Tab-separated table of C-alpha atoms in Angstrom:
chain	number	residue	atom	x	y	z
A	1	ALA	CA	-160.196	-187.971	-265.252
A	2	MET	CA	-157.643	-186.309	-267.555
A	3	HIS	CA	-158.791	-182.778	-266.680
A	4	PRO	CA	-160.482	-182.858	-263.254
A	5	ASP	CA	-160.357	-179.052	-263.072
A	6	ARG	CA	-162.610	-178.608	-266.131
A	7	PRO	CA	-166.345	-178.492	-265.317
A	8	ILE	CA	-168.596	-180.724	-267.445
A	9	LEU	CA	-172.237	-179.947	-268.265
A	10	PHE	CA	-174.204	-182.894	-269.670
A	11	THR	CA	-177.370	-182.053	-271.625
A	12	VAL	CA	-180.368	-184.251	-272.412
A	13	THR	CA	-183.530	-183.909	-274.490
A	14	SER	CA	-186.112	-185.875	-272.449
A	15	ARG	CA	-187.152	-186.513	-268.864
A	16	TYR	CA	-186.259	-190.178	-269.242
A	17	GLY	CA	-182.810	-189.173	-270.496
A	18	LYS	CA	-182.373	-186.872	-267.527
A	19	GLU	CA	-183.302	-189.630	-265.056
A	20	MET	CA	-180.820	-191.994	-266.695
A	21	ALA	CA	-178.074	-189.357	-266.739
A	22	GLN	CA	-178.595	-188.537	-263.084
A	23	ARG	CA	-178.304	-192.215	-262.135
A	24	ARG	CA	-175.293	-193.014	-264.304
A	25	LEU	CA	-173.410	-189.713	-264.437
A	26	GLY	CA	-174.468	-187.896	-261.280
A	27	ASP	CA	-171.086	-188.495	-259.661
A	28	VAL	CA	-169.105	-187.886	-262.858
A	29	VAL	CA	-170.320	-184.599	-264.337
A	30	ASP	CA	-170.754	-181.245	-262.608
A	31	ALA	CA	-174.293	-180.557	-263.825
A	32	ILE	CA	-177.098	-182.061	-265.933
A	33	CYS	CA	-179.754	-180.030	-267.717
A	34	PHE	CA	-182.040	-179.998	-270.740
A	35	SER	CA	-180.569	-178.927	-274.044
A	36	PRO	CA	-182.130	-175.688	-275.342
A	37	LEU	CA	-184.634	-175.727	-278.175
A	38	ASP	CA	-182.655	-175.309	-281.388
A	39	LEU	CA	-183.881	-171.774	-282.032
A	40	PRO	CA	-181.415	-168.852	-282.122
A	41	TRP	CA	-182.858	-166.916	-279.168
A	42	PHE	CA	-182.816	-169.960	-276.841
A	43	CYS	CA	-179.372	-171.057	-278.010
A	44	ARG	CA	-177.827	-167.611	-277.512
A	45	ARG	CA	-179.237	-167.356	-273.993
A	46	PHE	CA	-178.012	-170.853	-273.162
A	47	LEU	CA	-174.498	-170.148	-274.467
A	48	ARG	CA	-174.286	-166.836	-272.596
A	49	ARG	CA	-175.060	-168.683	-269.356
A	50	VAL	CA	-172.786	-171.668	-269.962
A	51	ARG	CA	-169.883	-170.089	-271.944
A	52	PRO	CA	-168.511	-173.445	-273.148
A	53	ALA	CA	-164.903	-173.915	-274.227
A	54	LEU	CA	-165.834	-177.209	-275.880
A	55	TYR	CA	-169.175	-178.415	-277.264
A	56	LEU	CA	-169.074	-182.201	-277.691
A	57	MET	CA	-171.958	-183.955	-279.467
A	58	ILE	CA	-172.541	-187.701	-279.222
A	59	GLU	CA	-173.652	-189.808	-282.198
A	60	THR	CA	-176.269	-187.901	-284.223
A	61	ASP	CA	-177.272	-185.010	-281.952
A	62	LEU	CA	-176.307	-182.327	-284.462
A	63	TRP	CA	-178.387	-179.199	-283.769
A	64	PRO	CA	-177.712	-176.637	-286.545
A	65	ASN	CA	-178.311	-173.407	-284.610
A	66	LEU	CA	-176.531	-174.568	-281.471
A	67	VAL	CA	-173.563	-175.769	-283.536
A	68	ARG	CA	-173.300	-172.495	-285.452
A	69	LEU	CA	-173.671	-170.259	-282.409
A	70	ALA	CA	-171.362	-172.358	-280.206
A	71	LYS	CA	-168.654	-172.080	-282.832
A	72	GLY	CA	-169.316	-168.343	-283.147
A	73	SER	CA	-168.911	-167.982	-279.379
A	74	GLY	CA	-165.332	-169.276	-279.619
A	75	ALA	CA	-165.948	-172.877	-278.495
A	76	ARG	CA	-164.439	-175.905	-280.173
A	77	VAL	CA	-167.200	-178.061	-281.690
A	78	VAL	CA	-166.738	-181.826	-281.969
A	79	VAL	CA	-168.829	-184.903	-282.846
A	80	ALA	CA	-167.800	-188.131	-281.065
A	81	SER	CA	-168.959	-191.690	-281.779
A	82	GLY	CA	-170.673	-190.223	-284.831
A	83	HIS	CA	-173.176	-192.215	-286.841
A	84	ALA	CA	-174.223	-191.420	-290.411
A	85	GLY	CA	-176.526	-193.700	-292.373
A	86	PRO	CA	-176.784	-193.846	-296.166
A	87	ARG	CA	-179.755	-191.478	-296.323
A	88	SER	CA	-179.269	-188.331	-298.353
A	89	PHE	CA	-179.872	-184.817	-297.010
A	90	PRO	CA	-179.905	-181.401	-298.719
A	91	ARG	CA	-176.158	-181.159	-299.300
A	92	PRO	CA	-175.718	-177.334	-299.319
A	93	PHE	CA	-177.547	-176.942	-295.985
A	94	TRP	CA	-175.566	-179.635	-294.181
A	95	ARG	CA	-172.281	-178.592	-295.741
A	96	ALA	CA	-172.840	-175.182	-294.111
A	97	VAL	CA	-173.582	-176.824	-290.745
A	98	PHE	CA	-170.609	-179.175	-290.997
A	99	ALA	CA	-168.318	-176.199	-291.634
A	100	HIS	CA	-168.804	-175.163	-287.977
A	101	VAL	CA	-167.605	-178.546	-286.644
A	102	ASP	CA	-163.880	-178.851	-285.901
A	103	ARG	CA	-163.685	-182.657	-285.826
A	104	PHE	CA	-165.923	-185.636	-286.594
A	105	TRP	CA	-164.815	-188.848	-284.849
A	106	MET	CA	-167.061	-191.500	-286.377
A	107	GLN	CA	-167.991	-195.021	-285.279
A	108	SER	CA	-166.806	-196.787	-288.435
A	109	PRO	CA	-165.241	-196.164	-291.854
A	110	THR	CA	-168.713	-196.501	-293.395
A	111	ASP	CA	-170.060	-193.731	-291.156
A	112	ALA	CA	-167.095	-191.558	-292.114
A	113	GLU	CA	-167.658	-192.167	-295.834
A	114	ASN	CA	-171.389	-191.396	-295.550
A	115	LEU	CA	-170.661	-188.133	-293.748
A	116	VAL	CA	-168.174	-187.018	-296.382
A	117	ARG	CA	-170.763	-187.769	-299.085
A	118	ARG	CA	-173.144	-185.424	-297.268
A	119	GLY	CA	-170.655	-182.603	-297.487
A	120	ALA	CA	-168.269	-182.851	-294.516
A	121	ASP	CA	-164.638	-181.877	-295.079
A	122	PRO	CA	-162.656	-185.176	-295.324
A	123	ALA	CA	-159.747	-183.543	-293.462
A	124	ARG	CA	-161.974	-183.186	-290.384
A	125	VAL	CA	-163.410	-186.732	-290.444
A	126	GLU	CA	-161.764	-189.733	-288.731
A	127	THR	CA	-162.824	-193.148	-287.441
A	128	ALA	CA	-162.504	-193.531	-283.658
A	129	GLY	CA	-165.007	-196.278	-282.748
A	130	ASN	CA	-168.335	-196.670	-280.964
A	131	LEU	CA	-168.582	-195.433	-277.370
A	132	LYS	CA	-171.473	-197.831	-276.677
A	133	PHE	CA	-169.067	-200.755	-276.350
A	134	ASP	CA	-166.977	-199.027	-273.677
A	135	ALA	CA	-170.100	-197.795	-271.897
A	136	ALA	CA	-171.548	-201.310	-271.810
A	137	VAL	CA	-168.359	-202.869	-270.458
A	138	GLN	CA	-167.999	-200.147	-267.827
A	139	ALA	CA	-171.599	-200.695	-266.679
A	140	ALA	CA	-171.202	-204.469	-266.305
A	141	PRO	CA	-172.946	-205.577	-263.092
A	142	GLN	CA	-170.894	-206.544	-260.081
A	143	GLY	CA	-171.545	-209.760	-258.190
A	144	GLY	CA	-171.918	-213.466	-258.924
A	145	ARG	CA	-174.672	-214.846	-261.159
A	146	GLU	CA	-176.191	-216.952	-258.353
A	147	GLU	CA	-176.161	-214.014	-255.960
A	148	ILE	CA	-177.934	-211.759	-258.482
A	149	ALA	CA	-180.457	-214.502	-259.347
A	150	ARG	CA	-181.465	-214.808	-255.695
A	151	GLU	CA	-181.594	-211.026	-255.390
A	152	PHE	CA	-184.380	-211.024	-257.997
A	153	GLY	CA	-186.135	-214.009	-256.397
A	154	PHE	CA	-185.036	-216.687	-258.901
A	155	ASP	CA	-183.705	-220.214	-258.449
A	156	PRO	CA	-180.103	-220.238	-259.777
A	157	GLY	CA	-180.454	-223.894	-260.733
A	158	ARG	CA	-183.227	-223.314	-263.285
A	159	PRO	CA	-183.090	-221.614	-266.708
A	160	LEU	CA	-183.897	-217.895	-266.669
A	161	TRP	CA	-184.963	-215.791	-269.648
A	162	VAL	CA	-184.797	-211.991	-269.400
A	163	ALA	CA	-186.834	-209.933	-271.883
A	164	GLY	CA	-185.691	-206.321	-271.637
A	165	SER	CA	-186.954	-203.004	-273.025
A	166	VAL	CA	-190.230	-204.676	-273.974
A	167	LEU	CA	-192.655	-202.549	-275.995
A	168	PRO	CA	-196.396	-203.273	-276.375
A	169	GLU	CA	-195.699	-205.110	-279.660
A	170	ASP	CA	-193.248	-207.404	-277.848
A	171	GLU	CA	-195.491	-208.271	-274.912
A	172	ALA	CA	-197.717	-210.938	-276.498
A	173	PRO	CA	-194.866	-212.849	-278.242
A	174	VAL	CA	-192.747	-212.777	-275.067
A	175	LEU	CA	-195.487	-214.017	-272.735
A	176	ASP	CA	-196.722	-216.567	-275.278
A	177	ALA	CA	-193.176	-217.941	-275.494
A	178	VAL	CA	-192.962	-218.349	-271.705
A	179	ALA	CA	-196.322	-220.128	-271.603
A	180	ALA	CA	-195.497	-222.375	-274.588
A	181	LEU	CA	-192.130	-223.539	-273.276
A	182	ARG	CA	-193.532	-224.248	-269.844
A	183	ARG	CA	-196.235	-226.424	-271.434
A	184	GLU	CA	-193.400	-228.337	-273.129
A	185	GLY	CA	-191.938	-229.110	-269.712
A	186	ILE	CA	-189.108	-226.574	-269.631
A	187	ALA	CA	-188.918	-225.203	-266.074
A	188	LEU	CA	-188.436	-221.678	-267.383
A	189	GLN	CA	-188.213	-218.650	-265.136
A	190	ALA	CA	-188.619	-215.227	-266.732
A	191	LEU	CA	-188.129	-211.544	-266.033
A	192	VAL	CA	-190.022	-209.110	-268.251
A	193	ALA	CA	-188.949	-205.458	-268.223
A	194	PRO	CA	-191.419	-203.103	-269.947
A	195	ARG	CA	-189.736	-200.161	-271.642
A	196	ARG	CA	-192.192	-197.814	-269.950
A	197	GLN	CA	-193.325	-198.134	-266.356
A	198	GLU	CA	-196.917	-197.316	-267.251
A	199	ARG	CA	-197.126	-200.701	-269.037
A	200	VAL	CA	-196.455	-202.762	-265.894
A	201	ALA	CA	-200.139	-203.192	-265.004
A	202	ALA	CA	-200.984	-204.210	-268.578
A	203	VAL	CA	-198.202	-206.815	-268.601
A	204	LEU	CA	-199.417	-208.260	-265.293
A	205	ALA	CA	-202.977	-208.473	-266.671
A	206	ALA	CA	-201.683	-210.219	-269.807
A	207	CYS	CA	-199.886	-212.753	-267.581
A	208	VAL	CA	-203.105	-213.521	-265.719
A	209	ALA	CA	-204.923	-214.005	-269.046
A	210	ARG	CA	-202.349	-216.675	-270.002
A	211	GLY	CA	-202.431	-218.422	-266.639
A	212	LEU	CA	-198.982	-217.174	-265.701
A	213	ASP	CA	-198.390	-216.360	-262.054
A	214	ALA	CA	-196.435	-213.083	-262.138
A	215	VAL	CA	-195.139	-210.804	-259.385
A	216	ARG	CA	-193.823	-207.276	-259.405
A	217	ARG	CA	-190.162	-206.811	-258.614
A	218	THR	CA	-191.128	-204.497	-255.743
A	219	GLU	CA	-193.213	-207.243	-254.104
A	220	ALA	CA	-189.885	-208.683	-252.919
A	221	ARG	CA	-191.036	-212.288	-253.015
A	222	PRO	CA	-189.968	-215.190	-255.235
A	223	GLY	CA	-191.831	-215.757	-258.473
A	224	ASP	CA	-191.371	-217.760	-261.665
A	225	LEU	CA	-192.206	-214.639	-263.677
A	226	VAL	CA	-191.119	-211.232	-262.416
A	227	VAL	CA	-192.256	-207.969	-264.010
A	228	LEU	CA	-189.640	-205.285	-263.472
A	229	ASP	CA	-191.360	-202.199	-262.075
A	230	THR	CA	-188.198	-200.365	-261.005
A	231	MET	CA	-185.724	-198.182	-262.920
A	232	GLY	CA	-182.036	-198.855	-263.435
A	233	GLU	CA	-181.998	-202.602	-262.672
A	234	LEU	CA	-182.291	-204.158	-266.110
A	235	ALA	CA	-178.550	-204.324	-266.855
A	236	ARG	CA	-178.024	-206.194	-263.585
A	237	ALA	CA	-180.983	-208.494	-264.221
A	238	TYR	CA	-179.367	-209.865	-267.399
A	239	ALA	CA	-176.417	-211.297	-265.443
A	240	PRO	CA	-177.973	-214.606	-264.265
A	241	ALA	CA	-179.935	-215.223	-267.495
A	242	SER	CA	-179.534	-218.253	-269.763
A	243	ALA	CA	-180.847	-216.204	-272.707
A	244	ALA	CA	-182.075	-212.670	-273.341
A	245	TYR	CA	-184.474	-210.852	-275.610
A	246	VAL	CA	-184.132	-207.141	-276.379
A	247	GLY	CA	-187.323	-205.386	-277.436
A	248	GLY	CA	-188.119	-202.768	-280.036
A	249	GLY	CA	-187.279	-204.898	-283.065
A	250	LEU	CA	-190.911	-205.824	-283.698
A	251	THR	CA	-191.855	-202.138	-283.909
A	252	PRO	CA	-190.761	-200.601	-287.241
A	253	GLU	CA	-191.014	-196.997	-286.089
A	254	VAL	CA	-188.913	-197.610	-282.957
A	255	GLY	CA	-186.202	-200.186	-283.569
A	256	LEU	CA	-183.960	-202.091	-281.185
A	257	HIS	CA	-182.786	-200.979	-277.796
A	258	ASN	CA	-179.467	-201.851	-276.144
A	259	LEU	CA	-178.115	-205.202	-277.405
A	260	LEU	CA	-174.804	-204.849	-275.595
A	261	GLU	CA	-176.097	-205.064	-272.019
A	262	PRO	CA	-176.847	-208.815	-272.193
A	263	LEU	CA	-173.635	-209.537	-274.141
A	264	VAL	CA	-171.570	-207.889	-271.397
A	265	CYS	CA	-173.186	-210.313	-268.948
A	266	GLY	CA	-172.255	-213.297	-271.113
A	267	VAL	CA	-175.811	-213.901	-272.320
A	268	PRO	CA	-176.807	-214.710	-275.947
A	269	VAL	CA	-179.483	-212.364	-277.243
A	270	LEU	CA	-182.598	-212.628	-279.426
A	271	PHE	CA	-184.105	-209.611	-281.199
A	272	GLY	CA	-186.528	-208.600	-283.929
A	273	PRO	CA	-185.816	-207.458	-287.507
A	274	HIS	CA	-186.439	-203.710	-287.202
A	275	ARG	CA	-183.073	-202.425	-286.022
A	276	GLY	CA	-183.464	-198.622	-286.147
A	277	LYS	CA	-180.470	-196.754	-284.742
A	278	ALA	CA	-179.027	-200.042	-283.473
A	279	ALA	CA	-178.555	-201.344	-287.036
A	280	ARG	CA	-174.763	-201.164	-286.901
A	281	VAL	CA	-174.456	-202.979	-283.568
A	282	ALA	CA	-177.098	-205.544	-284.579
A	283	GLY	CA	-175.162	-206.320	-287.739
A	284	GLN	CA	-171.963	-206.783	-285.740
A	285	VAL	CA	-173.740	-209.081	-283.265
A	286	LEU	CA	-175.102	-211.239	-286.099
A	287	THR	CA	-171.774	-211.349	-287.943
A	288	ALA	CA	-170.059	-212.469	-284.731
A	289	ARG	CA	-172.834	-215.059	-284.146
A	290	ALA	CA	-173.422	-213.720	-280.656
A	291	GLY	CA	-177.158	-213.271	-281.205
A	292	VAL	CA	-180.139	-214.403	-283.270
A	293	GLU	CA	-182.542	-212.243	-285.251
A	294	ILE	CA	-186.126	-213.519	-285.350
A	295	ALA	CA	-188.392	-212.722	-288.286
A	296	ASP	CA	-191.505	-212.056	-286.176
A	297	GLY	CA	-193.218	-212.960	-282.926
A	298	ALA	CA	-194.140	-216.443	-284.138
A	299	THR	CA	-190.484	-217.435	-284.570
A	300	LEU	CA	-189.537	-216.447	-281.028
A	301	VAL	CA	-190.570	-219.782	-279.478
A	302	PRO	CA	-188.362	-222.063	-281.626
A	303	ALA	CA	-185.421	-219.653	-281.400
A	304	LEU	CA	-185.651	-219.492	-277.612
A	305	ARG	CA	-186.200	-223.251	-277.313
A	306	GLU	CA	-182.994	-223.892	-279.245
A	307	LEU	CA	-180.975	-221.536	-277.062
A	308	LEU	CA	-182.260	-223.070	-273.845
A	309	THR	CA	-181.791	-226.697	-274.899
A	310	ASP	CA	-178.547	-226.538	-276.907
A	311	GLU	CA	-175.870	-225.852	-274.308
A	312	VAL	CA	-172.984	-226.177	-276.787
A	313	ARG	CA	-174.424	-223.534	-279.108
A	314	ARG	CA	-175.217	-221.257	-276.183
A	315	GLU	CA	-171.637	-221.419	-274.952
A	316	GLU	CA	-170.330	-220.717	-278.464
A	317	MET	CA	-172.505	-217.585	-278.614
A	318	VAL	CA	-171.294	-216.456	-275.195
A	319	GLY	CA	-167.686	-216.741	-276.369
A	320	ALA	CA	-168.505	-214.909	-279.611
A	321	GLY	CA	-170.093	-212.061	-277.645
A	322	ALA	CA	-167.042	-211.705	-275.399
A	323	ALA	CA	-164.745	-211.606	-278.440
A	324	LEU	CA	-166.937	-208.970	-280.109
A	325	LEU	CA	-166.801	-206.710	-277.060
A	326	GLU	CA	-163.042	-207.089	-276.798
A	327	ARG	CA	-162.523	-206.171	-280.481
A	328	HIS	CA	-164.482	-202.941	-280.176
A	329	ARG	CA	-163.235	-201.639	-276.841
A	330	GLY	CA	-161.096	-198.523	-276.649
A	331	ALA	CA	-163.191	-195.804	-278.335
A	332	ALA	CA	-163.443	-193.767	-275.127
A	333	GLU	CA	-159.674	-193.703	-274.671
A	334	ARG	CA	-159.058	-192.805	-278.324
A	335	ILE	CA	-161.593	-189.960	-278.233
A	336	ALA	CA	-160.226	-188.663	-274.930
A	337	ARG	CA	-156.728	-188.644	-276.419
A	338	HIS	CA	-157.964	-186.824	-279.532
A	339	LEU	CA	-159.712	-184.251	-277.348
A	340	ASP	CA	-156.529	-183.720	-275.359
A	341	GLU	CA	-154.663	-182.986	-278.581
A	342	LEU	CA	-157.314	-180.507	-279.768
A	343	PRO	CA	-156.534	-176.921	-278.706
A	344	VAL	CA	-159.415	-175.779	-276.515
A	345	PRO	CA	-159.820	-172.121	-275.470
A	346	GLY	CA	-158.895	-171.674	-271.808
A	347	ALA	CA	-157.754	-175.305	-271.386
A	348	THR	CA	-155.301	-176.095	-268.610
A	349	ARG	CA	-152.766	-178.771	-269.512
């Protein structure tokens, strides 16, 4: 918006990432393509074709050869919404890579401190905030909760639980929780969104095995349990929910997926203990008391029961989530302002 005359190329590293980028950024950026393999020959060819004035990396996508060669080509090189955990890396190697980066705008003071310990020049490291908060708020679904509930085939007058980004390790605890609470007399509706579309048939079979009548989203008929078999609808599906569960936290090698999508919709969230790259956001959610971390699949039922039956606590968590989002908004504007102040070759003011 600040420089509409500057073309933007957005790169991704997977087919799933490309599909998501095309849906969310297709009208914003000028082109979307795969990032080159981080080998000198591929990077040189890529840079000759693109000729970037600015190479902007998000979070932890720091590719050593591409960074070095982009800087050598005359481009400014920047990291935005940077994340750096406490792990140690070979300091001389990364110090050499960091020397090619003009600015590091990190998510938090802790990230900035960790990066400096790894060898980054403190004069080039600042804290600017986490872009995920702005992205989540910007992607908030439009429309009323009742309208969206009916769109997915649910009764707005009954409690709805949405389990999103569900991995195979999440499936049994999630479906067992639905079955258990229904046996207790809670008229629970549920939407289950597998992380991968190829798991839809397996989830439906698991529902049948538990005596749960489930329908696919694409069947376009009402159902007490809907399995999401479409792409790009999960963020909207959270809107009418009474409670949410975000998957990945029961899988140590994967970790949590997006915790902010349900919070933006005003929905308290449950998640497992293995946080992965979402550790920082998960910690902030817990500190704010906007979500609940379960120890394992067995503890999901009591945690969900409490959320569904304790309206006062649920409303307190909704308010805490809204306050958390408000506190962390503004990273996008800060980074855009920093970029505008950074001299970029060929830039038009």
